[in-house]
């Protein structure tokens, strides 16, 4: 489900109507620029539309006819056929850059010029507008030689412009350390089947081959010949929308994305920055009616490549949004249809839900093409990774510990998840941001990242009947009302919008988005990813009970007939780490701060320190995840996991093994313990514990947290050999994390001092404690000597990097790239 202005890729306009028919002729022209357009193109194929163009089949050249009428238009580039690697992040259907541009004549050249939309003067005074335009740089994107002309009509060769690396593919391959690639012109050409013309948009496409020396594993895993990578890029020239759309002012409490620009014509007493929400144009046929049909509905089209039953689940989930539009006063305003046969997914006229294949499971995302002048969404572009369903199926196998030919209960979970996923990503393309506080409001929004709600029946059995919600959420309805409600004439829109927000607040609906939820050092007690429940602490305790039952149940029953027993290891991973996201949620309660996006004049909470008892409860829940019994695996399960069968290998979704081919039980323990301690002993969290304790002595300080941690790990007696072995692993993890905290440059001086004193105390404890066995004796001796040597020169003695946990969230793509792509999920 990365700060995300993640649904915004700013550009443009819905075009209507059907493609124009092509005429044809042959012969290759060769004419000087003094020739007329008719003479130069006499032997070419002409296609009329928004921009008339001519195709020279003999030379694979495309010429564009330009009428210098001063018109601005939108230019959007995208990726029609991708690479297929999550980690590289160049997917089929991915939107790229967008900009308002115009053609300008300079001597015997036409320049494609991009005016600066970030700095403007919205004024009736042309001199004021001109002064701002001249104060900030514009950008000339390309220069074209004029090859023919008629009066004010000019002909340019567009071919090189289309055959360039418009999507910065070479840069992305280099950034992800896959190699240095460049376009090979001899293996690149225009892709004529997808070059099309319509009355309001002209579409171009090119096949590009990038050649280079592959150095990364990702590109070698997806390209048949990794020294030659062939993709297709798409280009859209689009008519700008008319001026009848009315922008809606942004409110940080609304849940919407926004566009912004600086308006230098603004009065001095007002903010220079103007912010509008991003939304589709939607108008009632009868604005005076409380509920009305619409002039033009918002229609999304589903990729025909999505198979059944996936196709129906995606359509059903996306269609949930009509519930919200109905609540906002629109009848049948949101529709989902199958993409017409022959239609192109990158055609700007179609809001798309694409089914995208990659080599590994990865993020899905919702991006939008938006008019940068007003915030009007012109095209929604959803990309759903196809391999996510297989991960969901694997999770269902583990939870239910079954695999049958019918797979009814397993597929029920998968399809429920897909409905929610489709609704989520479409929500981004409607302009709506993540709401990571919704899980605390009984799953009040599809814009949260939902963890499956797995329950235990009264008989103690696993129950998945309510794993995912089945409708749009209350917060989603409130957000759509804010963004899309069409008010009757004479209504004070600002007051009416504020009342929508106040009503949602009175109903207890919370809204916290990416910036405050994604970071490991987050402080908000209810803003988390992949979590559940009104209380992060209570939900962690509940999930640990579910996890215990799942691990006791897990066996080879979850494998299909003919599958190697060693594949049980991959099913075990998400079951053993079933609590991984709830750990993070509970950790944010410790040293946490409650707050909202309040504005002056509203009645929302500004800030409040958390109840100390709630923080201690969260600490105890986290410490419970470190107890040997919580980290142990049933012996009957361990004996069912042999080394990997021939043809099967461990991968990034397996536990790292230090025991060769044998499943490494203790590395799994170390991985789980490291997760809990990393979040608990985060430097910024430790800083807050110290600061809040200074401000309020009732707040748990860092010293208290560390004392409770040590009392229930290091100083808790245990004579069971297996449990004690696990306890030693946890104790080492505690020491290493304390050392990392001591030298962390983000840690305040008091944090460093308290941590160093704790390490000294641990060294003394090891020296004074009488070991009951040789393993403990060796353990205490090594810990004390290591601490003493390390404290002599903190940081100079290094430790191996923590074991990398198997991938949990969708694989691949760094946060910056996800922000570039749009809102990821």
Short mmCIF file of C-alpha atoms in Angstrom, two decimals, residues 437-696:
data_model
loop_
_atom_site.label_atom_id
_atom_site.label_comp_id
_atom_site.label_asym_id
_atom_site.label_seq_id
_atom_site.Cartn_x
_atom_site.Cartn_y
_atom_site.Cartn_z
CA UNK A 437 -5.22 5.75 10.70
CA UNK A 438 -8.30 4.07 9.23
CA UNK A 439 -7.51 0.65 10.67
CA UNK A 440 -8.06 2.09 14.15
CA UNK A 441 -11.57 3.14 13.03
CA UNK A 442 -12.75 -0.38 12.24
CA UNK A 443 -11.28 -0.36 8.71
CA UNK A 444 -12.87 2.97 7.79
CA UNK A 445 -10.97 3.38 4.51
CA UNK A 446 -9.76 1.32 1.58
CA UNK A 447 -6.90 3.83 1.44
CA UNK A 448 -5.17 2.12 4.38
CA UNK A 449 -2.85 -0.87 3.94
CA UNK A 450 -4.97 -3.71 5.34
CA UNK A 451 -3.59 -6.71 7.18
CA UNK A 452 -5.93 -9.69 6.89
CA UNK A 453 -8.14 -9.87 9.96
CA UNK A 454 -7.51 -13.43 11.14
CA UNK A 455 -9.60 -14.50 14.10
CA UNK A 456 -9.84 -17.49 16.39
CA UNK A 457 -13.24 -19.11 16.77
CA UNK A 458 -14.62 -20.06 20.17
CA UNK A 459 -13.19 -23.51 19.47
CA UNK A 460 -9.75 -22.02 18.89
CA UNK A 461 -9.73 -22.55 15.11
CA UNK A 462 -8.58 -20.10 12.42
CA UNK A 463 -11.39 -17.97 10.97
CA UNK A 464 -10.88 -15.97 7.74
CA UNK A 465 -14.53 -15.10 7.14
CA UNK A 466 -13.92 -11.40 7.83
CA UNK A 467 -10.34 -11.13 6.52
CA UNK A 468 -11.01 -8.07 4.34
CA UNK A 469 -13.80 -5.52 4.19
CA UNK A 470 -16.41 -5.78 1.45
CA UNK A 471 -17.44 -2.15 0.87
CA UNK A 472 -16.10 1.35 0.58
CA UNK A 473 -15.22 2.90 3.96
CA UNK A 474 -16.78 5.72 5.94
CA UNK A 475 -13.67 7.88 5.54
CA UNK A 476 -13.69 7.29 1.77
CA UNK A 477 -17.25 8.59 1.59
CA UNK A 478 -16.29 11.68 3.59
CA UNK A 479 -13.31 12.31 1.30
CA UNK A 480 -15.40 11.99 -1.88
CA UNK A 481 -17.97 14.37 -0.40
CA UNK A 482 -15.21 16.92 0.21
CA UNK A 483 -13.66 16.55 -3.22
CA UNK A 484 -16.65 16.10 -5.49
CA UNK A 485 -19.85 17.47 -3.89
CA UNK A 486 -21.49 19.93 -6.27
CA UNK A 487 -23.09 22.64 -4.16
CA UNK A 488 -26.23 24.49 -5.18
CA UNK A 489 -25.98 28.05 -6.38
CA UNK A 490 -25.44 30.54 -3.57
CA UNK A 491 -23.81 28.05 -1.18
CA UNK A 492 -20.74 29.26 0.69
CA UNK A 493 -18.41 26.51 -0.59
CA UNK A 494 -15.67 27.13 1.95
CA UNK A 495 -18.07 26.82 4.88
CA UNK A 496 -19.79 23.79 3.36
CA UNK A 497 -16.48 21.98 2.82
CA UNK A 498 -15.38 22.79 6.36
CA UNK A 499 -18.64 21.32 7.65
CA UNK A 500 -17.93 18.06 5.78
CA UNK A 501 -14.59 17.82 7.57
CA UNK A 502 -16.10 18.72 10.94
CA UNK A 503 -18.79 16.06 10.51
CA UNK A 504 -16.18 13.39 9.77
CA UNK A 505 -14.25 14.48 12.86
CA UNK A 506 -17.37 14.35 15.05
CA UNK A 507 -17.97 10.82 13.81
CA UNK A 508 -14.52 9.89 15.07
CA UNK A 509 -12.94 9.38 11.64
CA UNK A 510 -9.18 9.89 11.77
CA UNK A 511 -6.84 10.81 8.93
CA UNK A 512 -3.05 10.45 9.02
CA UNK A 513 -1.05 9.90 5.85
CA UNK A 514 2.38 8.77 4.61
CA UNK A 515 4.76 11.28 6.16
CA UNK A 516 3.64 10.33 9.65
CA UNK A 517 3.24 6.58 9.16
CA UNK A 518 6.01 5.11 7.02
CA UNK A 519 9.16 6.01 8.96
CA UNK A 520 10.51 3.60 11.59
CA UNK A 521 10.87 6.60 13.92
CA UNK A 522 7.18 7.55 13.61
CA UNK A 523 5.42 8.85 16.69
CA UNK A 524 1.71 8.69 15.88
CA UNK A 525 -0.02 5.94 17.91
CA UNK A 526 -2.52 4.89 15.22
CA UNK A 527 -0.79 5.66 11.89
CA UNK A 528 0.76 2.44 10.66
CA UNK A 529 1.02 0.23 7.58
CA UNK A 530 -0.40 -3.31 7.41
CA UNK A 531 -1.75 -3.12 10.96
CA UNK A 532 -5.16 -3.58 12.53
CA UNK A 533 -7.28 -2.82 15.55
CA UNK A 534 -8.16 0.26 17.57
CA UNK A 535 -5.20 -0.40 19.88
CA UNK A 536 -1.84 -1.36 18.39
CA UNK A 537 -0.90 -3.06 21.67
CA UNK A 538 -4.05 -5.12 22.03
CA UNK A 539 -3.87 -6.15 18.40
CA UNK A 540 -0.25 -7.28 18.77
CA UNK A 541 -1.21 -9.43 21.76
CA UNK A 542 -4.17 -10.85 19.83
CA UNK A 543 -2.06 -11.55 16.74
CA UNK A 544 0.56 -13.36 18.80
CA UNK A 545 -2.15 -15.74 19.97
CA UNK A 546 -3.28 -16.29 16.37
CA UNK A 547 0.34 -16.79 15.30
CA UNK A 548 0.85 -19.42 18.00
CA UNK A 549 -2.14 -21.38 16.73
CA UNK A 550 -1.03 -21.06 13.09
CA UNK A 551 2.48 -22.34 13.87
CA UNK A 552 1.07 -25.26 15.85
CA UNK A 553 -1.18 -26.17 12.92
CA UNK A 554 1.33 -25.71 10.11
CA UNK A 555 2.34 -28.91 8.38
CA UNK A 556 2.76 -30.53 5.00
CA UNK A 557 -1.04 -30.36 4.62
CA UNK A 558 -0.47 -26.89 3.20
CA UNK A 559 1.51 -28.29 0.25
CA UNK A 560 -0.02 -29.49 -3.02
CA UNK A 561 0.60 -33.07 -4.04
CA UNK A 562 3.96 -33.41 -5.80
CA UNK A 563 5.47 -30.31 -4.18
CA UNK A 564 8.80 -30.92 -2.38
CA UNK A 565 8.55 -30.85 1.39
CA UNK A 566 11.34 -28.27 1.40
CA UNK A 567 8.86 -25.72 -0.01
CA UNK A 568 7.23 -25.68 3.41
CA UNK A 569 9.97 -23.22 4.39
CA UNK A 570 8.50 -20.52 2.10
CA UNK A 571 5.05 -20.97 3.65
CA UNK A 572 6.58 -20.82 7.13
CA UNK A 573 8.18 -17.40 6.58
CA UNK A 574 5.02 -15.22 6.53
CA UNK A 575 3.50 -17.33 9.31
CA UNK A 576 6.53 -17.02 11.62
CA UNK A 577 6.71 -13.29 10.87
CA UNK A 578 2.94 -12.88 10.98
CA UNK A 579 3.32 -10.14 13.60
CA UNK A 580 6.06 -8.14 11.88
CA UNK A 581 3.95 -5.08 11.01
CA UNK A 582 2.09 -5.00 14.31
CA UNK A 583 5.47 -4.85 16.06
CA UNK A 584 6.17 -1.61 14.26
CA UNK A 585 2.72 -0.28 15.15
CA UNK A 586 3.12 -1.03 18.87
CA UNK A 587 6.60 0.49 18.95
CA UNK A 588 5.21 3.89 17.91
CA UNK A 589 3.11 4.04 21.05
CA UNK A 590 6.34 4.18 23.09
CA UNK A 591 7.50 7.78 23.16
CA UNK A 592 4.54 8.58 20.93
CA UNK A 593 2.55 11.74 20.37
CA UNK A 594 -1.10 12.03 19.39
CA UNK A 595 -1.90 14.78 16.87
CA UNK A 596 -4.02 15.69 13.86
CA UNK A 597 -3.67 17.97 10.84
CA UNK A 598 -5.62 20.67 12.66
CA UNK A 599 -5.97 24.21 11.32
CA UNK A 600 -6.67 27.43 13.17
CA UNK A 601 -10.33 27.70 14.01
CA UNK A 602 -11.23 24.03 14.10
CA UNK A 603 -11.83 21.86 17.16
CA UNK A 604 -9.41 19.07 16.33
CA UNK A 605 -6.65 17.95 18.65
CA UNK A 606 -3.32 19.72 18.18
CA UNK A 607 -0.97 17.49 20.20
CA UNK A 608 -1.12 15.32 23.31
CA UNK A 609 1.42 13.13 25.06
CA UNK A 610 0.25 9.55 25.42
CA UNK A 611 -0.91 8.01 28.67
CA UNK A 612 2.20 6.50 30.35
CA UNK A 613 0.33 3.27 31.13
CA UNK A 614 -0.47 2.78 27.43
CA UNK A 615 3.22 3.10 26.63
CA UNK A 616 4.22 0.57 29.28
CA UNK A 617 1.59 -1.84 27.94
CA UNK A 618 3.04 -1.46 24.45
CA UNK A 619 6.54 -2.04 25.80
CA UNK A 620 5.39 -5.20 27.54
CA UNK A 621 3.75 -6.44 24.35
CA UNK A 622 6.99 -5.89 22.44
CA UNK A 623 9.05 -7.61 25.12
CA UNK A 624 6.65 -10.55 24.94
CA UNK A 625 7.64 -11.03 21.29
CA UNK A 626 11.22 -11.57 22.50
CA UNK A 627 10.38 -14.35 24.93
CA UNK A 628 11.73 -17.81 24.03
CA UNK A 629 8.28 -19.38 23.91
CA UNK A 630 7.21 -16.75 21.38
CA UNK A 631 10.24 -17.41 19.18
CA UNK A 632 10.27 -21.21 19.36
CA UNK A 633 9.08 -23.43 16.52
CA UNK A 634 7.27 -26.73 17.06
CA UNK A 635 9.64 -29.68 16.69
CA UNK A 636 7.04 -31.56 14.63
CA UNK A 637 7.24 -28.74 12.09
CA UNK A 638 11.04 -28.53 12.04
CA UNK A 639 11.41 -32.20 11.16
CA UNK A 640 9.16 -31.70 8.11
CA UNK A 641 11.49 -29.17 6.45
CA UNK A 642 14.38 -30.91 4.65
CA UNK A 643 17.13 -29.17 2.65
CA UNK A 644 16.04 -27.75 -0.69
CA UNK A 645 15.13 -30.28 -3.35
CA UNK A 646 17.00 -30.20 -6.70
CA UNK A 647 15.64 -27.45 -8.90
CA UNK A 648 14.42 -25.44 -5.88
CA UNK A 649 16.44 -22.74 -4.17
CA UNK A 650 16.21 -20.30 -1.33
CA UNK A 651 15.55 -16.74 -2.39
CA UNK A 652 14.81 -13.30 -1.07
CA UNK A 653 11.61 -14.57 0.57
CA UNK A 654 13.48 -17.24 2.56
CA UNK A 655 15.27 -16.99 5.88
CA UNK A 656 19.03 -16.62 5.58
CA UNK A 657 20.80 -19.80 6.62
CA UNK A 658 24.09 -20.16 8.50
CA UNK A 659 23.72 -23.94 8.60
CA UNK A 660 24.37 -24.76 4.97
CA UNK A 661 21.56 -26.61 3.22
CA UNK A 662 19.70 -27.26 6.48
CA UNK A 663 16.87 -24.95 7.59
CA UNK A 664 18.42 -22.54 10.10
CA UNK A 665 15.99 -22.34 13.02
CA UNK A 666 18.19 -19.98 15.03
CA UNK A 667 18.61 -17.51 12.15
CA UNK A 668 14.82 -17.27 12.00
CA UNK A 669 14.84 -16.53 15.74
CA UNK A 670 17.53 -13.89 15.30
CA UNK A 671 15.61 -12.26 12.44
CA UNK A 672 12.40 -11.97 14.45
CA UNK A 673 14.16 -10.66 17.56
CA UNK A 674 16.09 -8.12 15.52
CA UNK A 675 12.83 -6.71 14.15
CA UNK A 676 11.36 -6.03 17.59
CA UNK A 677 14.56 -4.50 18.98
CA UNK A 678 15.25 -2.32 15.94
CA UNK A 679 11.91 -0.55 16.33
CA UNK A 680 12.09 -0.37 20.13
CA UNK A 681 15.64 1.05 20.27
CA UNK A 682 15.24 3.52 17.43
CA UNK A 683 17.37 6.64 18.08
CA UNK A 684 14.62 9.19 17.48
CA UNK A 685 12.26 7.21 19.70
CA UNK A 686 14.90 7.15 22.43
CA UNK A 687 15.34 10.92 22.07
CA UNK A 688 11.62 11.44 22.58
CA UNK A 689 11.57 9.20 25.64
CA UNK A 690 14.24 11.37 27.25
CA UNK A 691 12.62 14.65 26.19
CA UNK A 692 9.08 13.76 27.25
CA UNK A 693 10.31 12.45 30.60
CA UNK A 694 12.07 15.77 31.13
CA UNK A 695 8.84 17.62 30.36
CA UNK A 696 6.66 15.29 32.42
#
